[in-house]
Short mmCIF file of C-alpha atoms and ligand atoms in Angstrom, two decimals:
data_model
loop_
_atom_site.label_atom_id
_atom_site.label_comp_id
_atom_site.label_asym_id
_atom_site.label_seq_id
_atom_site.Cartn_x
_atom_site.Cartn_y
_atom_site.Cartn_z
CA UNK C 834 -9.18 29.78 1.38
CA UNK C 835 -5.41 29.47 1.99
CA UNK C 836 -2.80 30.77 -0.77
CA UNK C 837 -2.25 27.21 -1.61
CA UNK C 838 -5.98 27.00 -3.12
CA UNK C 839 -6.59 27.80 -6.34
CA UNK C 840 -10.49 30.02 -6.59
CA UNK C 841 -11.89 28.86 -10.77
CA UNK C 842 -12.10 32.21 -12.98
CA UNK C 843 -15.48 31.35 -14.10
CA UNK C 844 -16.75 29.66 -11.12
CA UNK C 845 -17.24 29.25 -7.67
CA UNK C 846 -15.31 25.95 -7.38
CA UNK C 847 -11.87 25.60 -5.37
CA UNK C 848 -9.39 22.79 -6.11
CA UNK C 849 -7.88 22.56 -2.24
CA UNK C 850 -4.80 21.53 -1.02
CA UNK C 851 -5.78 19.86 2.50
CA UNK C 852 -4.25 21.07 5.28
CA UNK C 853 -1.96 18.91 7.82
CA UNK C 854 -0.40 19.54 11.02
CA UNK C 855 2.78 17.75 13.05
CA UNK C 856 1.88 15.29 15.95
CA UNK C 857 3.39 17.98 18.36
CA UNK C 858 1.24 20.82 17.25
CA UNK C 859 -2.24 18.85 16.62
CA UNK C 860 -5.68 21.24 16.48
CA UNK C 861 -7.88 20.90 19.78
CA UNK C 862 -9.60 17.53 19.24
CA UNK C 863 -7.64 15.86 17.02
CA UNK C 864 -6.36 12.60 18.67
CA UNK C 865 -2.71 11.29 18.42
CA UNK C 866 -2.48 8.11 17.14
CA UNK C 867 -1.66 5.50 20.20
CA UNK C 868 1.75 4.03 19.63
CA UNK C 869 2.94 0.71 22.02
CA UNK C 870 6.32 -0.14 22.73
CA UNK C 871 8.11 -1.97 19.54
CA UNK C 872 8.14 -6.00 20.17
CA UNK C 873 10.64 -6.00 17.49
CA UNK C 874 12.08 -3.93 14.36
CA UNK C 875 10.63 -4.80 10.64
CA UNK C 876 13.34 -3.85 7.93
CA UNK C 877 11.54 -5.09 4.55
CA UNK C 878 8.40 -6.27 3.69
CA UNK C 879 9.37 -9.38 2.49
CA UNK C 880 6.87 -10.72 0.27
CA UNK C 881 2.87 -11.48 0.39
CA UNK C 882 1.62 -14.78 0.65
CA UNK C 883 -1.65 -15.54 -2.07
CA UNK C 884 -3.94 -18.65 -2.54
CA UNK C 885 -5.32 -19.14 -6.11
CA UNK C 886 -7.24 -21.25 -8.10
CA UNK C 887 -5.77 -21.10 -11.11
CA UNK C 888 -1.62 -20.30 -10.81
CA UNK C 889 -1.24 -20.31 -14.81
CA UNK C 890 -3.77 -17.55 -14.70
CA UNK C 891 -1.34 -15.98 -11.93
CA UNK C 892 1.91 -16.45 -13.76
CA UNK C 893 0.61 -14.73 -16.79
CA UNK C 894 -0.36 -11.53 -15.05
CA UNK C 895 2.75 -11.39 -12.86
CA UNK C 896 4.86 -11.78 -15.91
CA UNK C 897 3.10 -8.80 -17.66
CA UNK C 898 2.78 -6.87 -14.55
CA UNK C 899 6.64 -7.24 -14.46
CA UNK C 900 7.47 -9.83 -11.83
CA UNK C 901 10.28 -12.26 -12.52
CA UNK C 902 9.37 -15.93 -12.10
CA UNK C 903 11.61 -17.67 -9.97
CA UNK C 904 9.52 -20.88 -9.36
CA UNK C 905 6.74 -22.34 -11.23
CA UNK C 906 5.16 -25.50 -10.44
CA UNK C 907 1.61 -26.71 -10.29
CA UNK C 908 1.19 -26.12 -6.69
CA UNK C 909 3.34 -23.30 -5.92
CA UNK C 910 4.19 -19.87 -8.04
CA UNK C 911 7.45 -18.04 -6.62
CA UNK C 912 8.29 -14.48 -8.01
CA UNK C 913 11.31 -11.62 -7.20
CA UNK C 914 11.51 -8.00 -8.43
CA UNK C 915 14.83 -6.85 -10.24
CA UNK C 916 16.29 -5.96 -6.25
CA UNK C 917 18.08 -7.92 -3.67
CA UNK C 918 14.77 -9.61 -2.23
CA UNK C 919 14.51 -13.52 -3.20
CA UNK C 920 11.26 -12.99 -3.31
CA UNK C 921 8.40 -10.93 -3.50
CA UNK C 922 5.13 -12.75 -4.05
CA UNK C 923 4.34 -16.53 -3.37
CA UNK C 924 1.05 -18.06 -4.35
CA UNK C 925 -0.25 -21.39 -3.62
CA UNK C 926 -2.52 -23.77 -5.25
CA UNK C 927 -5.66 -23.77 -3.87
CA UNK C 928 -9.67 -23.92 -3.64
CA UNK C 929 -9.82 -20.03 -3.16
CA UNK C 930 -8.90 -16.78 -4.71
CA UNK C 931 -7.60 -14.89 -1.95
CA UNK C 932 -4.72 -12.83 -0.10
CA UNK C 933 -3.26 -14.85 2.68
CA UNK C 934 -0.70 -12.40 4.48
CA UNK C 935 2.55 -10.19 3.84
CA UNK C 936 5.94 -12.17 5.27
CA UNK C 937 8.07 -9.37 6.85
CA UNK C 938 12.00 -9.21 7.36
CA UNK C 939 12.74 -8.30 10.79
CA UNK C 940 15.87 -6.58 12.03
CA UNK C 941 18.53 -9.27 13.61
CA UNK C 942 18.74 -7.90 17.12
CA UNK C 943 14.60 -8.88 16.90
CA UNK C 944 14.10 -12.02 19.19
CA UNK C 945 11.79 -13.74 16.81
CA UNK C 946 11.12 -16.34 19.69
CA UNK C 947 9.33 -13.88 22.30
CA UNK C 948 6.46 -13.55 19.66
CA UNK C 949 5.78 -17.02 20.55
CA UNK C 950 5.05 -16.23 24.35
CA UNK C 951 3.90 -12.75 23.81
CA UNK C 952 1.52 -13.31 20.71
CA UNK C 953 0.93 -16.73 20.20
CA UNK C 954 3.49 -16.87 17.24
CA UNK C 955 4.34 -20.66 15.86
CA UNK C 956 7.68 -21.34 14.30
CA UNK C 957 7.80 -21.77 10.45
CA UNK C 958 8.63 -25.78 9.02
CA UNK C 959 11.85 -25.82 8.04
CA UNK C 960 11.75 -25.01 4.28
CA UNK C 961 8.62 -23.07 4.26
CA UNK C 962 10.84 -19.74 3.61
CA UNK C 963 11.57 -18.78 -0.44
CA UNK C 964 14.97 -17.61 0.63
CA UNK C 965 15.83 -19.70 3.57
CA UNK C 966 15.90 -18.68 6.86
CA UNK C 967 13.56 -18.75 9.99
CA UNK C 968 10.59 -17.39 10.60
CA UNK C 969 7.63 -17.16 12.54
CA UNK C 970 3.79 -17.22 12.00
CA UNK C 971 1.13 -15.26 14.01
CA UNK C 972 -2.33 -14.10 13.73
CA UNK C 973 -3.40 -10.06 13.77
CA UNK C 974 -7.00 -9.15 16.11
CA UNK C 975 -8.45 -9.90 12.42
CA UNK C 976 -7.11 -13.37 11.95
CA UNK C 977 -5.23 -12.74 8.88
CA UNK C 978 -1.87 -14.94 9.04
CA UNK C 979 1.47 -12.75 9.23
CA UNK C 980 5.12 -14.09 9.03
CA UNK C 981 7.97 -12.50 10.51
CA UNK C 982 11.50 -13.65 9.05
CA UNK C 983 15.18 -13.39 9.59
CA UNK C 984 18.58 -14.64 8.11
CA UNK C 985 16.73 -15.27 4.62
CA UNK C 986 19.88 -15.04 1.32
CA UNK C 987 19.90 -11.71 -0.74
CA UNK C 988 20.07 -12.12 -4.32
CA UNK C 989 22.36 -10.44 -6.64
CA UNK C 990 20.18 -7.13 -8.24
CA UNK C 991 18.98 -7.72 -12.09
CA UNK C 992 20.45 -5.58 -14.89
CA UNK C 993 17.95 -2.98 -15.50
CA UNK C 994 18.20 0.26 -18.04
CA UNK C 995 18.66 3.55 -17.13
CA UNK C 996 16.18 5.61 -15.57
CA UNK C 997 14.87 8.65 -17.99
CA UNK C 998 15.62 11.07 -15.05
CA UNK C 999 19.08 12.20 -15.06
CA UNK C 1000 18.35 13.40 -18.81
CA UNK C 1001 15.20 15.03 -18.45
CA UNK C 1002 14.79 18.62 -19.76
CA UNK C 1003 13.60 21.08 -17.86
CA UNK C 1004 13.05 24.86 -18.21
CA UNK C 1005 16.02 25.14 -16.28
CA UNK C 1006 18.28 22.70 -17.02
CA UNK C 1007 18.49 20.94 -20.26
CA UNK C 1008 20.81 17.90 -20.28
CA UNK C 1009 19.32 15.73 -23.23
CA UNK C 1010 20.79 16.79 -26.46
CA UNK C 1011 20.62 15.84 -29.95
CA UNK C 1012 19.32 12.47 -27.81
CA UNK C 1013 15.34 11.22 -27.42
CA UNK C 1014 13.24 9.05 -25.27
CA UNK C 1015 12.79 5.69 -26.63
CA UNK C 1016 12.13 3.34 -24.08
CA UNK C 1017 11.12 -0.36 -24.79
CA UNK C 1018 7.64 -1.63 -24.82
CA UNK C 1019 8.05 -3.81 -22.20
CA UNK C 1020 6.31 -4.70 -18.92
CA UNK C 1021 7.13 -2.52 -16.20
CA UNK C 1022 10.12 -4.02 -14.39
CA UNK C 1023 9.45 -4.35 -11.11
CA UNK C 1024 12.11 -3.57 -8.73
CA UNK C 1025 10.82 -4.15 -5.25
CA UNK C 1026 7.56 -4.97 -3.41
CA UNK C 1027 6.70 -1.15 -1.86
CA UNK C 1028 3.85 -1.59 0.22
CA UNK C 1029 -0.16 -3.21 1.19
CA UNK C 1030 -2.77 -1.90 2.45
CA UNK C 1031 -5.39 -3.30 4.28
CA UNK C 1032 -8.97 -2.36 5.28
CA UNK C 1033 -10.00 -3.01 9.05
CA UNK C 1034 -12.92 -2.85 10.97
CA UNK C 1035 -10.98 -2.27 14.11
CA UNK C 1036 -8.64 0.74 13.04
CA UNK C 1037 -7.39 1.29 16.88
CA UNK C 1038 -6.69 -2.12 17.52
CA UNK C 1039 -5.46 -3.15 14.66
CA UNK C 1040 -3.00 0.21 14.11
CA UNK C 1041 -1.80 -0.48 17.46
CA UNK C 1042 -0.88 -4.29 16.79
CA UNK C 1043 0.85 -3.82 13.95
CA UNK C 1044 2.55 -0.82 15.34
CA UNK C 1045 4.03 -3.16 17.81
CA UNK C 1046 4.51 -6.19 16.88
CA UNK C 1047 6.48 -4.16 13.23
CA UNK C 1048 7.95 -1.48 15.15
CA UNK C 1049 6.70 0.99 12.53
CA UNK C 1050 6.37 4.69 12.46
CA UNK C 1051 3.37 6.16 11.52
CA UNK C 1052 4.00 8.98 8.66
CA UNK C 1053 0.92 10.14 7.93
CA UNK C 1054 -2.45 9.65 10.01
CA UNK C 1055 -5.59 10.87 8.58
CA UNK C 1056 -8.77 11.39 11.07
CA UNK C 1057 -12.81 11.68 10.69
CA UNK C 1058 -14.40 14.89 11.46
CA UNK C 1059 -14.25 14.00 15.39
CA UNK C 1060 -10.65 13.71 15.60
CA UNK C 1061 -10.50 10.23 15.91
CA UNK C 1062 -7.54 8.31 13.64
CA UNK C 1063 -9.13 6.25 11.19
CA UNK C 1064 -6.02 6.14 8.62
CA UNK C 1065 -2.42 5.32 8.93
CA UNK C 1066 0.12 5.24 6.62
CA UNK C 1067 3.39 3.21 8.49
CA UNK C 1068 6.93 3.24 7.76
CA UNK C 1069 9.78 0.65 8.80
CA UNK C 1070 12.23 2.24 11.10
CA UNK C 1071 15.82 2.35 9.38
CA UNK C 1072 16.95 4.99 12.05
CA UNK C 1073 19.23 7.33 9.65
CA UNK C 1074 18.41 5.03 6.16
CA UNK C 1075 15.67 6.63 4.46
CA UNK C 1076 12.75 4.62 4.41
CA UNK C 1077 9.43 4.90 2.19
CA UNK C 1078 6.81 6.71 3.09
CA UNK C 1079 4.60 3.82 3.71
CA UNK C 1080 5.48 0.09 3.64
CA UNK C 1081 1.90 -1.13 5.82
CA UNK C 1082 -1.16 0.98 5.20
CA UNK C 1083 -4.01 0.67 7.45
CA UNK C 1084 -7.73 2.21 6.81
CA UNK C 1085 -10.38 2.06 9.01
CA UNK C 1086 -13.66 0.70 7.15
CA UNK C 1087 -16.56 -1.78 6.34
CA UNK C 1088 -14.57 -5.36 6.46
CA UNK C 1089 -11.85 -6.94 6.77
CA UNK C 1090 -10.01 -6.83 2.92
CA UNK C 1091 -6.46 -6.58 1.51
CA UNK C 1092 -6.79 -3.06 -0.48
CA UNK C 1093 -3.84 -2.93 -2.30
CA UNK C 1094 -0.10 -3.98 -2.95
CA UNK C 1095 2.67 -1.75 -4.96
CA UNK C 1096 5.60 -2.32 -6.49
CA UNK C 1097 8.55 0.39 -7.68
CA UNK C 1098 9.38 0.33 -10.93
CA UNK C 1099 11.92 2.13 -12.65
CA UNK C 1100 10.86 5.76 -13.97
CA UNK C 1101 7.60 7.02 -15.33
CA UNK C 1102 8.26 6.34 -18.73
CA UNK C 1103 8.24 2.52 -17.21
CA UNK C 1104 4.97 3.01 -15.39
CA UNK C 1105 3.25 4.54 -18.74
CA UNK C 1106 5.05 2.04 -21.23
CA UNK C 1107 3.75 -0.93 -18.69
CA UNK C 1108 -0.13 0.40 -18.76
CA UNK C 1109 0.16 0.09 -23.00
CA UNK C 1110 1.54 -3.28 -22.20
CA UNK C 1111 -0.81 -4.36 -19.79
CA UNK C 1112 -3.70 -2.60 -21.85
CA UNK C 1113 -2.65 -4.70 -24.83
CA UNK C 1114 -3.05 -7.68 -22.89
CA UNK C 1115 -6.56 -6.79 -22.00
CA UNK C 1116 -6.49 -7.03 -18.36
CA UNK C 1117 -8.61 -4.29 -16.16
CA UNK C 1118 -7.42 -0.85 -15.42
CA UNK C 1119 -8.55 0.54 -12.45
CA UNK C 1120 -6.90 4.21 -11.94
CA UNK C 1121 -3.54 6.15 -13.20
CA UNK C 1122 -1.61 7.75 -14.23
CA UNK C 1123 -1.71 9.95 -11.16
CA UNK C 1124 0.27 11.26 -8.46
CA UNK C 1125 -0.64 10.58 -4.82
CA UNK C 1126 -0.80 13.15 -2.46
CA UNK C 1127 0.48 11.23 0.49
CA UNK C 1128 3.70 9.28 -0.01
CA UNK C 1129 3.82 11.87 -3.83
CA UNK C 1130 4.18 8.53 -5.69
CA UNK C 1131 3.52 8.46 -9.44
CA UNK C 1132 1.07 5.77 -9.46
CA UNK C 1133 -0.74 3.45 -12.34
CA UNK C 1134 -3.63 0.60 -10.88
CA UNK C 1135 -4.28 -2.45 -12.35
CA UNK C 1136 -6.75 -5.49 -11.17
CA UNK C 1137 -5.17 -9.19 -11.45
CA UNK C 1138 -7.12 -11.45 -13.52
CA UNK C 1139 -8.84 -12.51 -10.18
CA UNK C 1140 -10.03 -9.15 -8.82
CA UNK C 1141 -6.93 -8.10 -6.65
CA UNK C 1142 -5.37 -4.29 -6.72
CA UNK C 1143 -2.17 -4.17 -8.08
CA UNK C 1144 -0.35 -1.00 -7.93
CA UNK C 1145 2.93 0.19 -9.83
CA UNK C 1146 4.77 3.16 -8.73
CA UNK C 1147 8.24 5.50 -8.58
CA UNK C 1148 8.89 8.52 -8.00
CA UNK C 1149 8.01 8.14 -3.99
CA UNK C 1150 8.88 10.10 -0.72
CA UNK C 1151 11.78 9.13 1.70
CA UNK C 1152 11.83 9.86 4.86
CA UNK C 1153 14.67 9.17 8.28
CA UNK C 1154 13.00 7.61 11.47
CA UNK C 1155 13.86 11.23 13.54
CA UNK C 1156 10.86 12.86 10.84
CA UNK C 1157 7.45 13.88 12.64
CA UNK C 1158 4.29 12.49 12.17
CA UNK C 1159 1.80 14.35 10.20
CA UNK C 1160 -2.25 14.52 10.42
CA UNK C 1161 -4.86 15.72 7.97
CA UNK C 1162 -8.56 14.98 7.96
CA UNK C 1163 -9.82 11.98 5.72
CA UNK C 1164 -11.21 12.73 2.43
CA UNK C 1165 -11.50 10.45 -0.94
CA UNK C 1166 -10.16 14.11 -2.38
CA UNK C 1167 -6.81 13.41 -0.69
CA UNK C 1168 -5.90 10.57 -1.52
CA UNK C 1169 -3.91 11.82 -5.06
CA UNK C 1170 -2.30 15.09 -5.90
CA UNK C 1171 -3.33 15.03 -9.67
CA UNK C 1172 -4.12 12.59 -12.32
CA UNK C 1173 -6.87 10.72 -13.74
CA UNK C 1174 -10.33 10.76 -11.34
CA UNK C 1175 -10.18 8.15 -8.61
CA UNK C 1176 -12.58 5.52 -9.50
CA UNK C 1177 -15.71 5.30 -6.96
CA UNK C 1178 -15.41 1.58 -6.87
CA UNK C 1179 -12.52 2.60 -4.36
CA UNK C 1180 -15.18 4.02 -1.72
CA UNK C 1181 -17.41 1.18 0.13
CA UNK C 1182 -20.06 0.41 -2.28
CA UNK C 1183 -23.78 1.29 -1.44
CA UNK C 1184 -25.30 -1.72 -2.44
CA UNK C 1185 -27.57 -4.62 -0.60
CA UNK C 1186 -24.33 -6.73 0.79
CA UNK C 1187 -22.69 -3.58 1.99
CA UNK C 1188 -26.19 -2.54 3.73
CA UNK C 1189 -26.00 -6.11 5.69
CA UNK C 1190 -22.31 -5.85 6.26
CA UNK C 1191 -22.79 -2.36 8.30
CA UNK C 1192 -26.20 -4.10 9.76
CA UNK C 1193 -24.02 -7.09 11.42
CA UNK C 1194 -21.06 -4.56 12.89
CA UNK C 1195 -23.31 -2.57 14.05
CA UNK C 1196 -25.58 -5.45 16.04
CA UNK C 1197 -22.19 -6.96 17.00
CA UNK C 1198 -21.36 -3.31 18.01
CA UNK C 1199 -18.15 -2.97 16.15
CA UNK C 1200 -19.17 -0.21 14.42
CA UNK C 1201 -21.21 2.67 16.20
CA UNK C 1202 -23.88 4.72 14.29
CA UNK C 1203 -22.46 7.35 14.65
CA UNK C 1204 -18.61 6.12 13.58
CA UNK C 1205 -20.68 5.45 10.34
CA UNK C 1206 -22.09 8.69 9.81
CA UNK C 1207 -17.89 10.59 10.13
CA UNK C 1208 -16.96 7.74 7.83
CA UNK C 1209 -19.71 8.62 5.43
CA UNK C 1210 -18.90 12.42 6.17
CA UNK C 1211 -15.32 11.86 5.29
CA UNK C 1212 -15.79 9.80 2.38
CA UNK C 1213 -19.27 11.43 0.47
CA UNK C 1214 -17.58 15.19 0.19
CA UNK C 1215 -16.97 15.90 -3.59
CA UNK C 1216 -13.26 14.92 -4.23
CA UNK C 1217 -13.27 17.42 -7.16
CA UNK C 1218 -15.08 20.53 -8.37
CA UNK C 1219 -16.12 18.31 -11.57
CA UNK C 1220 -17.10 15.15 -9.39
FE1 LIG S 1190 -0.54 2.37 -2.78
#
């Protein structure tokens, strides 16, 4: 036990505080995290790209999960946040519920055209951009479509309140006097697409694509019990501009499957007035209010009316391009600081299609026996004394 554990009274249970260590002082068998040359520099993760069945179904949800609609047709659904981005979230009519890819904007000195010779990348139609501009499309090792843009138009910020922050009391220091807190029911502005996170059968691979072709910087990596990187949270490269924690998340698992998406909002008290709004509209809560460990975000999950994680958030970590990598082993435990019990539907489910999922990787030898049995290592451990 370390002095940041904390031993129960009455028991013999220990809440932990995982340990992590810099890239240049890693534990004997730990493995660094394999980083190619950058093809190009991402700045901005644009927007993601969806196909759904029903948009009206859509438009509701992004309106009360506090999107702004920009465009609203029956074929096409075109939201922004309250920031400079023209966009944040395009969805197109179609015979399928599902996520087709994020659009990312890349840095100018990026020469969009050698991702045609180097990766196979096809130039965008003319007019295919929300927010003008060029662009090109390629495929990642999974086949999941990703567009890289430049020269798309900024749009002016939205008026948004105050945040609660400057006047909160502390024990310390108490600026908020004969004032209160009454902010408005209202969704949960959102202010900027933060970050996705997808699930891969091919962590290596995959990490190392995206780590190229984005020109990201891995903050945090998270192993299995033999060392081997199996998590990656990845940050955009600003140089001296702070960046977020993570903007691409990448986690080793059971398919191929978009995880997750967030969005900043404003403050807590616009994350907790935004869950009684979304709870009033009836929609499905899947975890919050928490805080995560990694990234230290105050977070709040919700599930879109067709199935899809939707995560708001503030209150995240910043960090310049010149800060270290960090590494801690992978545990469901880890993934949030405090808060409300992660749900298990976010492990792999032990059920029949999972069984015949692992069954194919491993015949087609994706997956190894034994990379199943770290994953399961990782993953089973008790996240909490009470769990
Ligand atoms: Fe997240």
């Amino acid at each position: 036990m370390t002095s940041k554990d904390y031993a129960m009274t009455k028991s013999k249970a220990i809440l932990r505080q995982p340990e992590s260590y810099r890239e240049s002082r890693l534990p004997p068998g730990v493995r660094p995290l394999r980083r190619p040359p950058a093809a190009g520099r991402a700045v901005e993760l644009a927007f993601l790209r969806w196909e759904k069945r029903e948009l009206a179904r859509t438009e509701r949800f992004w309106r009360d999960f506090g999107f702004h609609i920009v465009g609203s047709s029956t074929q096409i659904l075109v939201a922004r946040g309250a920031g400079t981005a023209p966009c944040i979230a395009v969805a197109e009519k179609g015979s399928t519920n599902r996520f087709l890819g994020p659009a990312f904007r890349m840095s100018d000195d990026t020469n969009l055209a050698s991702y045609v010779e180097r990766f196979g990348a096809a130039w965008l139609p003319f007019g295919a951009i929300p927010g003008g501009g060029k662009g090109v499309s390629l495929q990642d090792p999974s086949g999941r479509s990703i567009w890289l843009l430049q020269g798309q138009l900024r749009s002016e910020p939205m008026a948004l309140r105050a945040p609660t922050t400057a006047l909160t009391n502390t024990a310390q220091h108490a600026p908020r006097v004969n004032r209160t807190v009454r902010t408005p029911i209202e969704p949960a502005r959102v202010v900027k697409l933060g970050h996705v996170v997808l699930q891969t059968v091919n962590f290596q691979q995959m990490a190392e694509w995206y780590l190229q072709v984005l020109g990201l910087i891995p903050t945090d990596v998270q192993y299995l019990p033999d060392g081997s990187p199996n998590l990656a949270f990845c940050r955009l490269d600003l140089g001296n501009e702070p960046a977020d924690h993570h903007t691409l998340v990448l986690v080793g698992g059971l398919e191929e499957k978009y995880e997750h998406s967030a969005y900043e909002v404003i403050d807590l008290d616009a994350l907790g007035q935004g869950q009684q709004v979304l709870r009033a509209a009836g929609y499905s809560h899947l975890w919050g209010i928490g805080r995560h460990l990694l990234g230290s975000q105050l977070f709040d999950y919700w599930r879109d009316p067709d199935g899809f994680e939707h995560e708001h958030y503030t209150d995240g970590d910043l960090f310049t391009a010149d800060h270290e990598t960090e590494y801690s082993p992978l545990t469901f435990g880890g993934i949030w600081a405090w808060g409300a019990d992660a749900p298990a539907s976010m492990k792999p489910r032990k059920d029949l299609p999972t069984l015949l999922r692992v069954l194919r990787l491993l015949r087609r030898r994706v997956l190894t026996p034994q990379r199943l049995k770290l994953l399961g290592a990782a993953l089973d451990a008790p996240a909490r004394p009470w769990l």
